[in-house]
mmCIF file of C-alpha atoms in Angstrom:
data_model
loop_
_atom_site.group_PDB
_atom_site.id
_atom_site.type_symbol
_atom_site.label_atom_id
_atom_site.label_comp_id
_atom_site.label_asym_id
_atom_site.label_seq_id
_atom_site.Cartn_x
_atom_site.Cartn_y
_atom_site.Cartn_z
ATOM 1 C CA MET A 1 -113.224 -26.553 120.640
ATOM 2 C CA THR A 2 -111.533 -26.844 117.240
ATOM 3 C CA ASP A 3 -112.252 -24.403 114.514
ATOM 4 C CA LEU A 4 -113.951 -27.236 112.745
ATOM 5 C CA ASP A 5 -116.211 -27.517 115.897
ATOM 6 C CA GLN A 6 -116.852 -24.009 116.218
ATOM 7 C CA ALA A 7 -117.993 -23.841 112.510
ATOM 8 C CA ILE A 8 -120.236 -26.812 112.923
ATOM 9 C CA VAL A 9 -122.133 -25.241 115.945
ATOM 10 C CA SER A 10 -122.309 -22.291 114.001
ATOM 11 C CA ALA A 11 -124.019 -23.797 111.132
ATOM 12 C CA LEU A 12 -126.600 -25.857 113.272
ATOM 13 C CA ARG A 13 -127.394 -22.594 115.222
ATOM 14 C CA ASP A 14 -128.106 -20.783 111.572
ATOM 15 C CA ARG A 15 -130.448 -23.705 110.404
ATOM 16 C CA ALA A 16 -131.859 -24.448 114.054
ATOM 17 C CA GLU A 17 -135.569 -24.098 112.926
ATOM 18 C CA GLY A 18 -135.483 -26.015 109.596
ATOM 19 C CA ALA A 19 -134.168 -29.120 108.292
ATOM 20 C CA VAL A 20 -130.402 -29.543 108.280
ATOM 21 C CA ASP A 21 -128.412 -29.959 104.901
ATOM 22 C CA THR A 22 -125.610 -32.281 105.881
ATOM 23 C CA ARG A 23 -123.513 -31.339 102.824
ATOM 24 C CA LEU A 24 -124.044 -27.663 103.247
ATOM 25 C CA LEU A 25 -123.086 -28.209 106.776
ATOM 26 C CA THR A 26 -119.984 -29.981 106.062
ATOM 27 C CA ALA A 27 -119.028 -27.511 103.174
ATOM 28 C CA ARG A 28 -119.572 -24.435 105.650
ATOM 29 C CA ALA A 29 -117.546 -26.049 108.430
ATOM 30 C CA VAL A 30 -114.832 -26.747 106.288
ATOM 31 C CA ALA A 31 -114.684 -23.528 104.443
ATOM 32 C CA GLY A 32 -114.668 -21.742 107.729
ATOM 33 C CA GLY A 33 -111.839 -23.827 109.008
ATOM 34 C CA GLN A 34 -109.853 -23.277 105.981
ATOM 35 C CA ALA A 35 -110.407 -19.405 106.127
ATOM 36 C CA ARG A 36 -109.298 -19.139 109.673
ATOM 37 C CA ARG A 37 -106.123 -21.392 108.887
ATOM 38 C CA ARG A 38 -105.409 -18.898 105.955
ATOM 39 C CA ARG A 39 -105.647 -15.867 108.150
ATOM 40 C CA ARG A 40 -103.293 -17.560 110.843
ATOM 41 C CA ARG A 41 -100.652 -18.373 108.095
ATOM 42 C CA MET A 42 -100.659 -14.816 106.744
ATOM 43 C CA ALA A 43 -100.349 -13.427 110.532
ATOM 44 C CA ALA A 44 -96.992 -15.842 111.020
ATOM 45 C CA GLY A 45 -95.406 -13.692 108.373
ATOM 46 C CA ALA A 46 -91.681 -14.164 107.751
ATOM 47 C CA ALA A 47 -89.731 -14.896 110.987
ATOM 48 C CA LEU A 48 -87.190 -12.207 111.920
ATOM 49 C CA GLY A 49 -86.993 -12.857 115.573
ATOM 50 C CA LEU A 50 -88.321 -16.331 116.031
ATOM 51 C CA THR A 51 -88.363 -18.962 113.318
ATOM 52 C CA ALA A 52 -92.067 -19.758 112.042
ATOM 53 C CA VAL A 53 -92.455 -22.967 110.133
ATOM 54 C CA LEU A 54 -95.769 -23.577 108.441
ATOM 55 C CA SER A 55 -96.578 -27.065 107.107
ATOM 56 C CA VAL A 56 -99.662 -27.659 105.021
ATOM 57 C CA GLY A 57 -101.232 -30.407 103.535
ATOM 58 C CA VAL A 58 -103.685 -29.863 100.402
ATOM 59 C CA ALA A 59 -105.656 -32.486 98.710
ATOM 60 C CA ALA A 60 -104.875 -32.844 95.079
ATOM 61 C CA GLY A 61 -107.387 -32.386 92.419
ATOM 62 C CA PRO A 62 -110.778 -30.904 92.302
ATOM 63 C CA PRO A 63 -113.842 -32.298 94.337
ATOM 64 C CA GLU A 64 -116.560 -34.047 92.481
ATOM 65 C CA SER A 65 -119.600 -32.114 91.556
ATOM 66 C CA GLY A 66 -122.076 -31.609 94.194
ATOM 67 C CA SER A 67 -119.570 -32.774 96.980
ATOM 68 C CA PRO A 68 -118.152 -30.672 99.842
ATOM 69 C CA PRO A 69 -114.716 -29.427 99.433
ATOM 70 C CA PRO A 70 -111.956 -31.781 100.717
ATOM 71 C CA ALA A 71 -110.698 -30.678 104.168
ATOM 72 C CA ALA A 72 -107.001 -29.745 104.271
ATOM 73 C CA ALA A 73 -104.486 -31.383 106.626
ATOM 74 C CA PRO A 74 -104.406 -29.060 110.004
ATOM 75 C CA VAL A 75 -101.843 -26.093 109.844
ATOM 76 C CA ARG A 76 -98.825 -26.670 111.803
ATOM 77 C CA LEU A 77 -97.347 -23.690 113.420
ATOM 78 C CA VAL A 78 -93.897 -24.177 115.011
ATOM 79 C CA VAL A 79 -92.274 -21.431 116.952
ATOM 80 C CA ALA A 80 -88.756 -21.676 117.861
ATOM 81 C CA PRO A 81 -86.131 -19.526 119.486
ATOM 82 C CA PRO A 82 -83.931 -17.920 116.935
ATOM 83 C CA ARG A 83 -80.332 -19.234 116.175
ATOM 84 C CA VAL A 84 -77.383 -17.268 117.550
ATOM 85 C CA ASP A 85 -74.236 -16.520 115.625
ATOM 86 C CA GLY A 86 -70.756 -16.285 116.874
ATOM 87 C CA ILE A 87 -71.430 -18.675 119.965
ATOM 88 C CA ALA A 88 -70.289 -22.197 120.359
ATOM 89 C CA GLY A 89 -72.862 -24.983 120.794
ATOM 90 C CA ALA A 90 -72.978 -27.340 124.021
ATOM 91 C CA ALA A 91 -71.094 -30.157 122.048
ATOM 92 C CA THR A 92 -68.116 -27.691 121.643
ATOM 93 C CA ARG A 93 -67.963 -25.861 124.668
ATOM 94 C CA PRO A 94 -69.934 -27.872 127.544
ATOM 95 C CA ASP A 95 -68.727 -25.484 129.906
ATOM 96 C CA LEU A 96 -71.024 -22.606 128.645
ATOM 97 C CA VAL A 97 -74.210 -24.656 129.111
ATOM 98 C CA GLY A 98 -76.396 -22.892 131.756
ATOM 99 C CA ALA A 99 -73.892 -20.061 132.271
ATOM 100 C CA ASP A 100 -75.962 -17.114 130.355
ATOM 101 C CA PRO A 101 -79.559 -16.822 130.881
ATOM 102 C CA LYS A 102 -79.926 -15.570 127.527
ATOM 103 C CA VAL A 103 -78.721 -18.055 125.469
ATOM 104 C CA LEU A 104 -79.655 -21.970 124.879
ATOM 105 C CA HIS A 105 -76.589 -23.636 123.697
ATOM 106 C CA PHE A 106 -78.564 -26.590 121.925
ATOM 107 C CA GLY A 107 -81.781 -26.576 119.811
ATOM 108 C CA VAL A 108 -84.154 -28.881 118.385
ATOM 109 C CA ASP A 109 -84.972 -29.892 114.685
ATOM 110 C CA PRO A 110 -88.357 -28.540 113.801
ATOM 111 C CA ALA A 111 -88.976 -31.287 111.507
ATOM 112 C CA ARG A 112 -88.721 -33.796 114.391
ATOM 113 C CA GLY A 113 -90.123 -31.949 117.439
ATOM 114 C CA ARG A 114 -92.213 -28.907 117.989
ATOM 115 C CA TYR A 115 -91.186 -26.612 120.649
ATOM 116 C CA LEU A 116 -93.585 -26.178 123.575
ATOM 117 C CA GLY A 117 -91.347 -23.752 125.715
ATOM 118 C CA TRP A 118 -87.794 -23.280 126.470
ATOM 119 C CA ALA A 119 -85.978 -21.941 129.602
ATOM 120 C CA VAL A 120 -82.591 -21.070 131.135
ATOM 121 C CA ALA A 121 -82.497 -21.047 135.266
ATOM 122 C CA GLU A 122 -80.217 -22.221 137.727
ATOM 123 C CA GLY A 123 -77.391 -23.484 135.486
ATOM 124 C CA VAL A 124 -79.660 -25.813 133.509
ATOM 125 C CA GLU A 125 -81.189 -25.113 129.958
ATOM 126 C CA SER A 126 -84.478 -26.628 129.370
ATOM 127 C CA VAL A 127 -86.717 -27.310 126.327
ATOM 128 C CA ARG A 128 -90.223 -28.828 126.315
ATOM 129 C CA ILE A 129 -91.133 -30.590 123.057
ATOM 130 C CA ASP A 130 -93.776 -32.510 121.195
ATOM 131 C CA VAL A 131 -92.532 -35.296 119.152
ATOM 132 C CA GLY A 132 -96.003 -36.012 117.420
ATOM 133 C CA SER A 133 -97.780 -37.548 120.084
ATOM 134 C CA GLY A 134 -99.405 -34.713 121.796
ATOM 135 C CA ARG A 135 -97.651 -35.138 124.771
ATOM 136 C CA THR A 136 -94.915 -33.189 126.453
ATOM 137 C CA VAL A 137 -91.072 -34.432 126.558
ATOM 138 C CA SER A 138 -89.157 -32.112 129.061
ATOM 139 C CA VAL A 139 -85.128 -32.017 128.255
ATOM 140 C CA ASP A 140 -82.881 -30.573 130.491
ATOM 141 C CA LEU A 141 -79.179 -30.072 130.168
ATOM 142 C CA ALA A 142 -76.494 -29.184 132.348
ATOM 143 C CA ARG A 143 -72.704 -29.258 133.023
ATOM 144 C CA SER A 144 -73.095 -31.738 135.946
ATOM 145 C CA SER A 145 -75.192 -34.388 137.294
ATOM 146 C CA SER A 146 -75.459 -32.577 140.527
ATOM 147 C CA ALA A 147 -77.055 -29.414 138.681
ATOM 148 C CA LEU A 148 -79.728 -31.815 137.479
ATOM 149 C CA SER A 149 -80.393 -33.520 140.709
ATOM 150 C CA GLU A 150 -81.046 -29.924 142.373
ATOM 151 C CA ARG A 151 -83.550 -29.151 139.618
ATOM 152 C CA PRO A 152 -87.039 -30.222 140.375
ATOM 153 C CA MET A 153 -89.580 -31.444 137.663
ATOM 154 C CA GLU A 154 -92.537 -28.872 137.426
ATOM 155 C CA GLY A 155 -96.012 -30.506 137.907
ATOM 156 C CA LEU A 156 -94.366 -33.723 139.506
ATOM 157 C CA GLU A 157 -94.809 -34.952 143.184
ATOM 158 C CA VAL A 158 -92.411 -37.515 142.842
ATOM 159 C CA GLY A 159 -88.760 -36.397 143.193
ATOM 160 C CA LEU A 160 -86.102 -37.180 140.647
ATOM 161 C CA ARG A 161 -83.169 -36.016 142.628
ATOM 162 C CA GLU A 162 -82.182 -39.640 143.874
ATOM 163 C CA LEU A 163 -82.234 -40.894 140.159
ATOM 164 C CA ALA A 164 -79.591 -38.280 138.967
ATOM 165 C CA THR A 165 -76.467 -40.129 140.245
ATOM 166 C CA GLU A 166 -73.507 -39.900 138.150
ATOM 167 C CA ALA A 167 -73.515 -43.577 137.431
ATOM 168 C CA ALA A 168 -77.045 -43.167 136.115
ATOM 169 C CA PHE A 169 -76.140 -41.209 132.784
ATOM 170 C CA ASP A 170 -75.504 -44.381 130.627
ATOM 171 C CA GLY A 171 -78.784 -43.954 128.610
ATOM 172 C CA ARG A 172 -81.094 -46.187 130.752
ATOM 173 C CA THR A 173 -84.707 -45.235 131.521
ATOM 174 C CA VAL A 174 -86.167 -45.649 134.819
ATOM 175 C CA THR A 175 -89.979 -45.599 135.391
ATOM 176 C CA VAL A 176 -91.385 -44.101 138.638
ATOM 177 C CA ALA A 177 -94.862 -43.636 139.909
ATOM 178 C CA ASP A 178 -96.333 -40.391 140.455
ATOM 179 C CA GLY A 179 -99.675 -41.130 142.048
ATOM 180 C CA SER A 180 -101.736 -42.802 139.166
ATOM 181 C CA ARG A 181 -99.171 -41.767 136.351
ATOM 182 C CA GLN A 182 -96.035 -43.222 135.359
ATOM 183 C CA VAL A 183 -93.151 -41.062 134.791
ATOM 184 C CA ARG A 184 -90.332 -42.276 132.319
ATOM 185 C CA VAL A 185 -86.847 -40.730 132.870
ATOM 186 C CA ARG A 186 -83.890 -41.183 130.908
ATOM 187 C CA HIS A 187 -80.333 -39.937 131.709
ATOM 188 C CA TRP A 188 -77.536 -39.727 129.442
ATOM 189 C CA GLN A 189 -74.156 -37.993 128.398
ATOM 190 C CA PRO A 190 -74.625 -36.403 124.885
ATOM 191 C CA SER A 191 -70.620 -35.909 124.938
ATOM 192 C CA ARG A 192 -68.025 -35.628 127.426
ATOM 193 C CA GLY A 193 -68.984 -32.675 130.145
ATOM 194 C CA LEU A 194 -72.773 -32.679 129.185
ATOM 195 C CA TYR A 195 -75.528 -34.235 131.374
ATOM 196 C CA ALA A 196 -78.849 -34.823 129.904
ATOM 197 C CA ARG A 197 -82.366 -35.787 131.117
ATOM 198 C CA ALA A 198 -85.449 -36.468 129.478
ATOM 199 C CA VAL A 199 -88.769 -36.926 130.843
ATOM 200 C CA VAL A 200 -92.367 -38.128 129.681
ATOM 201 C CA ILE A 201 -95.447 -38.664 131.571
ATOM 202 C CA ASP A 202 -97.669 -41.450 130.832
ATOM 203 C CA GLY A 203 -95.822 -41.980 127.426
ATOM 204 C CA PRO A 204 -93.659 -44.733 126.041
ATOM 205 C CA GLN A 205 -89.799 -44.842 126.456
ATOM 206 C CA ALA A 206 -89.616 -44.488 122.677
ATOM 207 C CA GLU A 207 -90.789 -40.961 122.784
ATOM 208 C CA LEU A 208 -87.408 -40.285 124.971
ATOM 209 C CA LEU A 209 -85.452 -41.616 122.183
ATOM 210 C CA VAL A 210 -87.088 -39.859 119.243
ATOM 211 C CA ALA A 211 -86.776 -36.684 121.600
ATOM 212 C CA ALA A 212 -83.059 -37.231 122.020
ATOM 213 C CA ASP A 213 -82.642 -37.680 118.571
ATOM 214 C CA ALA A 214 -84.232 -34.469 117.513
ATOM 215 C CA LEU A 215 -81.828 -32.575 119.688
ATOM 216 C CA ARG A 216 -78.996 -30.271 117.942
ATOM 217 C CA TRP A 217 -76.038 -29.880 120.148
ATOM 218 C CA ASP A 218 -74.204 -27.636 117.610
ATOM 219 C CA GLU A 219 -77.297 -25.112 117.422
ATOM 220 C CA PRO A 220 -76.906 -22.207 120.225
ATOM 221 C CA ARG A 221 -80.285 -20.121 120.361
ATOM 222 C CA ARG A 222 -81.313 -17.045 122.023
ATOM 223 C CA CYS A 223 -83.729 -17.578 125.191
ATOM 224 C CA THR A 224 -85.868 -14.745 123.846
ATOM 225 C CA ALA A 225 -89.071 -13.618 125.424
ATOM 226 C CA PRO A 226 -91.693 -11.195 124.113
ATOM 227 C CA ILE A 227 -90.287 -8.854 126.757
ATOM 228 C CA GLN A 228 -87.048 -7.123 127.226
ATOM 229 C CA LEU A 229 -85.773 -5.394 130.296
ATOM 230 C CA THR A 230 -83.889 -2.182 129.358
ATOM 231 C CA THR A 231 -83.719 -0.865 132.761
ATOM 232 C CA LEU A 232 -82.787 -2.669 136.006
ATOM 233 C CA PRO A 233 -82.812 -1.974 139.625
ATOM 234 C CA PRO A 234 -79.626 -0.953 141.108
ATOM 235 C CA GLY A 235 -77.413 -4.021 141.588
ATOM 236 C CA ALA A 236 -79.805 -6.577 139.769
ATOM 237 C CA ALA A 237 -79.171 -9.145 137.180
ATOM 238 C CA VAL A 238 -81.348 -11.267 135.029
ATOM 239 C CA ALA A 239 -80.636 -14.712 136.315
ATOM 240 C CA SER A 240 -83.158 -16.753 134.126
ATOM 241 C CA CYS A 241 -85.666 -16.508 131.308
ATOM 242 C CA ARG A 242 -88.666 -18.798 130.624
ATOM 243 C CA VAL A 243 -91.117 -18.839 127.937
ATOM 244 C CA ASP A 244 -94.199 -21.142 127.146
ATOM 245 C CA VAL A 245 -95.622 -21.337 123.621
ATOM 246 C CA SER A 246 -97.460 -24.725 124.077
ATOM 247 C CA ALA A 247 -100.780 -22.724 123.396
ATOM 248 C CA PHE A 248 -99.331 -20.285 120.845
ATOM 249 C CA PRO A 249 -100.548 -18.346 118.978
ATOM 250 C CA GLY A 250 -103.689 -18.006 121.346
ATOM 251 C CA ARG A 251 -101.859 -17.608 124.467
ATOM 252 C CA LEU A 252 -98.175 -17.422 125.422
ATOM 253 C CA ASN A 253 -96.352 -16.567 128.780
ATOM 254 C CA GLY A 254 -92.796 -15.253 129.092
ATOM 255 C CA THR A 255 -91.107 -14.500 132.524
ATOM 256 C CA LEU A 256 -87.521 -13.006 133.324
ATOM 257 C CA THR A 257 -86.259 -13.463 136.904
ATOM 258 C CA LEU A 258 -84.162 -10.724 138.547
ATOM 259 C CA VAL A 259 -81.489 -11.421 141.383
ATOM 260 C CA ARG A 260 -79.703 -9.269 143.537
ATOM 261 C CA GLY A 261 -77.376 -10.429 146.378
ATOM 262 C CA THR A 262 -78.247 -14.054 147.514
ATOM 263 C CA ASP A 263 -81.527 -13.897 148.735
ATOM 264 C CA GLN A 264 -83.596 -11.101 146.714
ATOM 265 C CA LEU A 265 -85.781 -12.274 143.799
ATOM 266 C CA MET A 266 -88.321 -10.498 141.325
ATOM 267 C CA SER A 267 -90.122 -11.754 138.467
ATOM 268 C CA VAL A 268 -91.334 -9.887 135.490
ATOM 269 C CA SER A 269 -93.850 -11.727 133.505
ATOM 270 C CA LEU A 270 -95.938 -11.291 130.385
ATOM 271 C CA GLU A 271 -99.091 -13.307 130.144
ATOM 272 C CA TYR A 272 -100.805 -13.004 126.781
ATOM 273 C CA ASN A 273 -104.198 -14.525 126.061
ATOM 274 C CA GLU A 274 -106.387 -13.457 122.818
ATOM 275 C CA GLY A 275 -109.262 -14.464 124.922
ATOM 276 C CA ILE A 276 -109.011 -11.327 126.998
ATOM 277 C CA GLU A 277 -111.482 -9.053 126.235
ATOM 278 C CA GLY A 278 -110.656 -6.091 128.795
ATOM 279 C CA GLY A 279 -108.036 -5.546 131.561
ATOM 280 C CA ARG A 280 -107.971 -3.610 134.686
ATOM 281 C CA THR A 281 -108.795 0.087 134.183
ATOM 282 C CA ALA A 282 -108.601 1.456 137.639
ATOM 283 C CA ALA A 283 -104.914 2.498 138.678
ATOM 284 C CA ASN A 284 -103.483 3.377 141.976
ATOM 285 C CA ARG A 285 -99.818 4.130 140.765
ATOM 286 C CA THR A 286 -98.042 5.458 137.863
ATOM 287 C CA VAL A 287 -94.982 3.791 136.120
ATOM 288 C CA ASP A 288 -92.947 6.393 133.894
ATOM 289 C CA GLY A 289 -96.056 8.322 133.162
ATOM 290 C CA ARG A 290 -98.382 5.332 132.444
ATOM 291 C CA PRO A 291 -101.110 3.824 134.723
ATOM 292 C CA ALA A 292 -100.251 0.927 136.829
ATOM 293 C CA TYR A 293 -101.893 -1.024 139.864
ATOM 294 C CA LEU A 294 -100.369 -2.090 143.144
ATOM 295 C CA TYR A 295 -102.173 -5.399 144.243
ATOM 296 C CA PRO A 296 -103.326 -5.439 147.919
ATOM 297 C CA THR A 297 -100.708 -7.663 148.932
ATOM 298 C CA GLY A 298 -98.164 -5.046 148.261
ATOM 299 C CA ARG A 299 -95.937 -7.338 146.416
ATOM 300 C CA GLN A 300 -97.440 -7.353 142.828
ATOM 301 C CA LEU A 301 -97.263 -4.145 140.358
ATOM 302 C CA GLU A 302 -99.121 -4.396 137.112
ATOM 303 C CA LEU A 303 -98.559 -2.226 134.011
ATOM 304 C CA LEU A 304 -101.972 -1.362 132.495
ATOM 305 C CA GLY A 305 -103.136 -0.355 128.921
ATOM 306 C CA ILE A 306 -101.643 -3.581 127.029
ATOM 307 C CA PRO A 307 -104.169 -5.312 125.122
ATOM 308 C CA LYS A 308 -105.122 -8.770 125.701
ATOM 309 C CA ALA A 309 -102.162 -9.135 128.153
ATOM 310 C CA HIS A 310 -101.024 -8.797 131.771
ATOM 311 C CA LEU A 311 -97.544 -7.560 132.513
ATOM 312 C CA THR A 312 -96.759 -7.731 136.223
ATOM 313 C CA ALA A 313 -93.725 -7.447 138.390
ATOM 314 C CA MET A 314 -93.611 -9.848 141.595
ATOM 315 C CA PHE A 315 -91.348 -8.695 144.139
ATOM 316 C CA GLY A 316 -90.665 -8.429 148.036
ATOM 317 C CA TRP A 317 -90.984 -12.339 148.663
ATOM 318 C CA PRO A 318 -90.592 -13.577 151.368
ATOM 319 C CA GLY A 319 -91.082 -10.125 152.807
ATOM 320 C CA SER A 320 -87.702 -8.413 152.139
ATOM 321 C CA GLY A 321 -85.666 -7.746 149.135
ATOM 322 C CA PHE A 322 -86.820 -5.597 146.087
ATOM 323 C CA THR A 323 -89.101 -3.137 146.431
ATOM 324 C CA GLU A 324 -92.060 -1.148 144.739
ATOM 325 C CA ALA A 325 -89.708 1.272 143.372
ATOM 326 C CA ASP A 326 -87.594 -1.591 141.967
ATOM 327 C CA ALA A 327 -90.386 -2.992 140.455
ATOM 328 C CA ALA A 328 -91.347 0.365 138.814
ATOM 329 C CA THR A 329 -87.915 0.732 137.379
ATOM 330 C CA ALA A 330 -87.943 -2.842 135.918
ATOM 331 C CA LEU A 331 -91.581 -2.192 134.343
ATOM 332 C CA GLY A 332 -90.719 1.260 133.486
ATOM 333 C CA GLY A 333 -87.936 -0.084 131.054
ATOM 334 C CA VAL A 334 -89.785 -3.060 129.773
ATOM 335 C CA ARG A 335 -89.864 -3.142 125.814
ATOM 336 C CA LEU A 336 -92.703 -5.123 124.362
ATOM 337 C CA ALA A 337 -92.692 -6.980 121.145
ATOM 338 C CA ASP A 338 -94.500 -5.112 118.440
ATOM 339 C CA ASP A 339 -97.363 -7.697 118.316
ATOM 340 C CA LEU A 340 -97.258 -10.578 120.750
ATOM 341 C CA ALA A 341 -99.225 -12.776 118.409
ATOM 342 C CA ARG A 342 -96.679 -12.286 115.797
ATOM 343 C CA PRO A 343 -93.353 -14.134 116.966
ATOM 344 C CA GLU A 344 -91.518 -12.367 114.284
ATOM 345 C CA SER A 345 -91.877 -9.040 115.928
ATOM 346 C CA TRP A 346 -90.024 -10.230 119.201
ATOM 347 C CA ARG A 347 -86.560 -9.137 119.462
#
């Protein structure tokens, strides 16, 4: 339900036992929506960690006497990973793509596409963007065609591996069926040594071209998340970073994956949801003096006491590798953003 819908419901409820004044109803709904938008603009603040761009359309001229105030265009909040100085972009150094889980070596022009998420994992850098249709266009970038062929697309049952042949990276678009859905896939080489793939579900080919035009190959950005790990288990390293801001500012998810050796994995994830009214309070463990909860499976440890959020470490899969002590070490050193709903507080 949108802010406007909620305001209308509230107005109807208030006047449920009398006649409804449609002008008053519209005026209250619009005014309520505008007030909420103003509060959200103020919360966005000046972007220090991430770039927050607000675009607001305002109707010109005063309303006619007795008429409800004109509705402003919806506020558009764009969250983007911050630029990184002193690092070459993908166009200049394609050999760096996917090598550092903390860096995306390309970016998106915020005037052409809105970030829905970003990730660096297994040698592939990825962004998910909305180019104006409300659909998601997923873009993956790698140093080789084989790296993309080994990377499955989340949410798809159909495999894309056989499509990512070396010869396919000539700009062509292929359409494949995934049940009742039509999946359009475009492969191309932005420059020598770079391999890109764009995917849209039930969308036109034109959206793939718009997304490609929105990419900036000389804009390295930090794969930042609202959590940072300041202590790692012995022998562990951060291998991947994933952030989902598609429902920001109401919800966001960030996950850092740790590896040790060739077969040990542990993920540390933050799930924020402004709709969470309360969290687990019964602790059965402590982490650095703070209450924590070990789930019955023995493979998930949650650090408690974080408002509107769950901070957990998943470990021990598939039955070996990282331990509860390792999870406690990672969670004990987690540094949270000052305010999870304010991207400028992310470091």
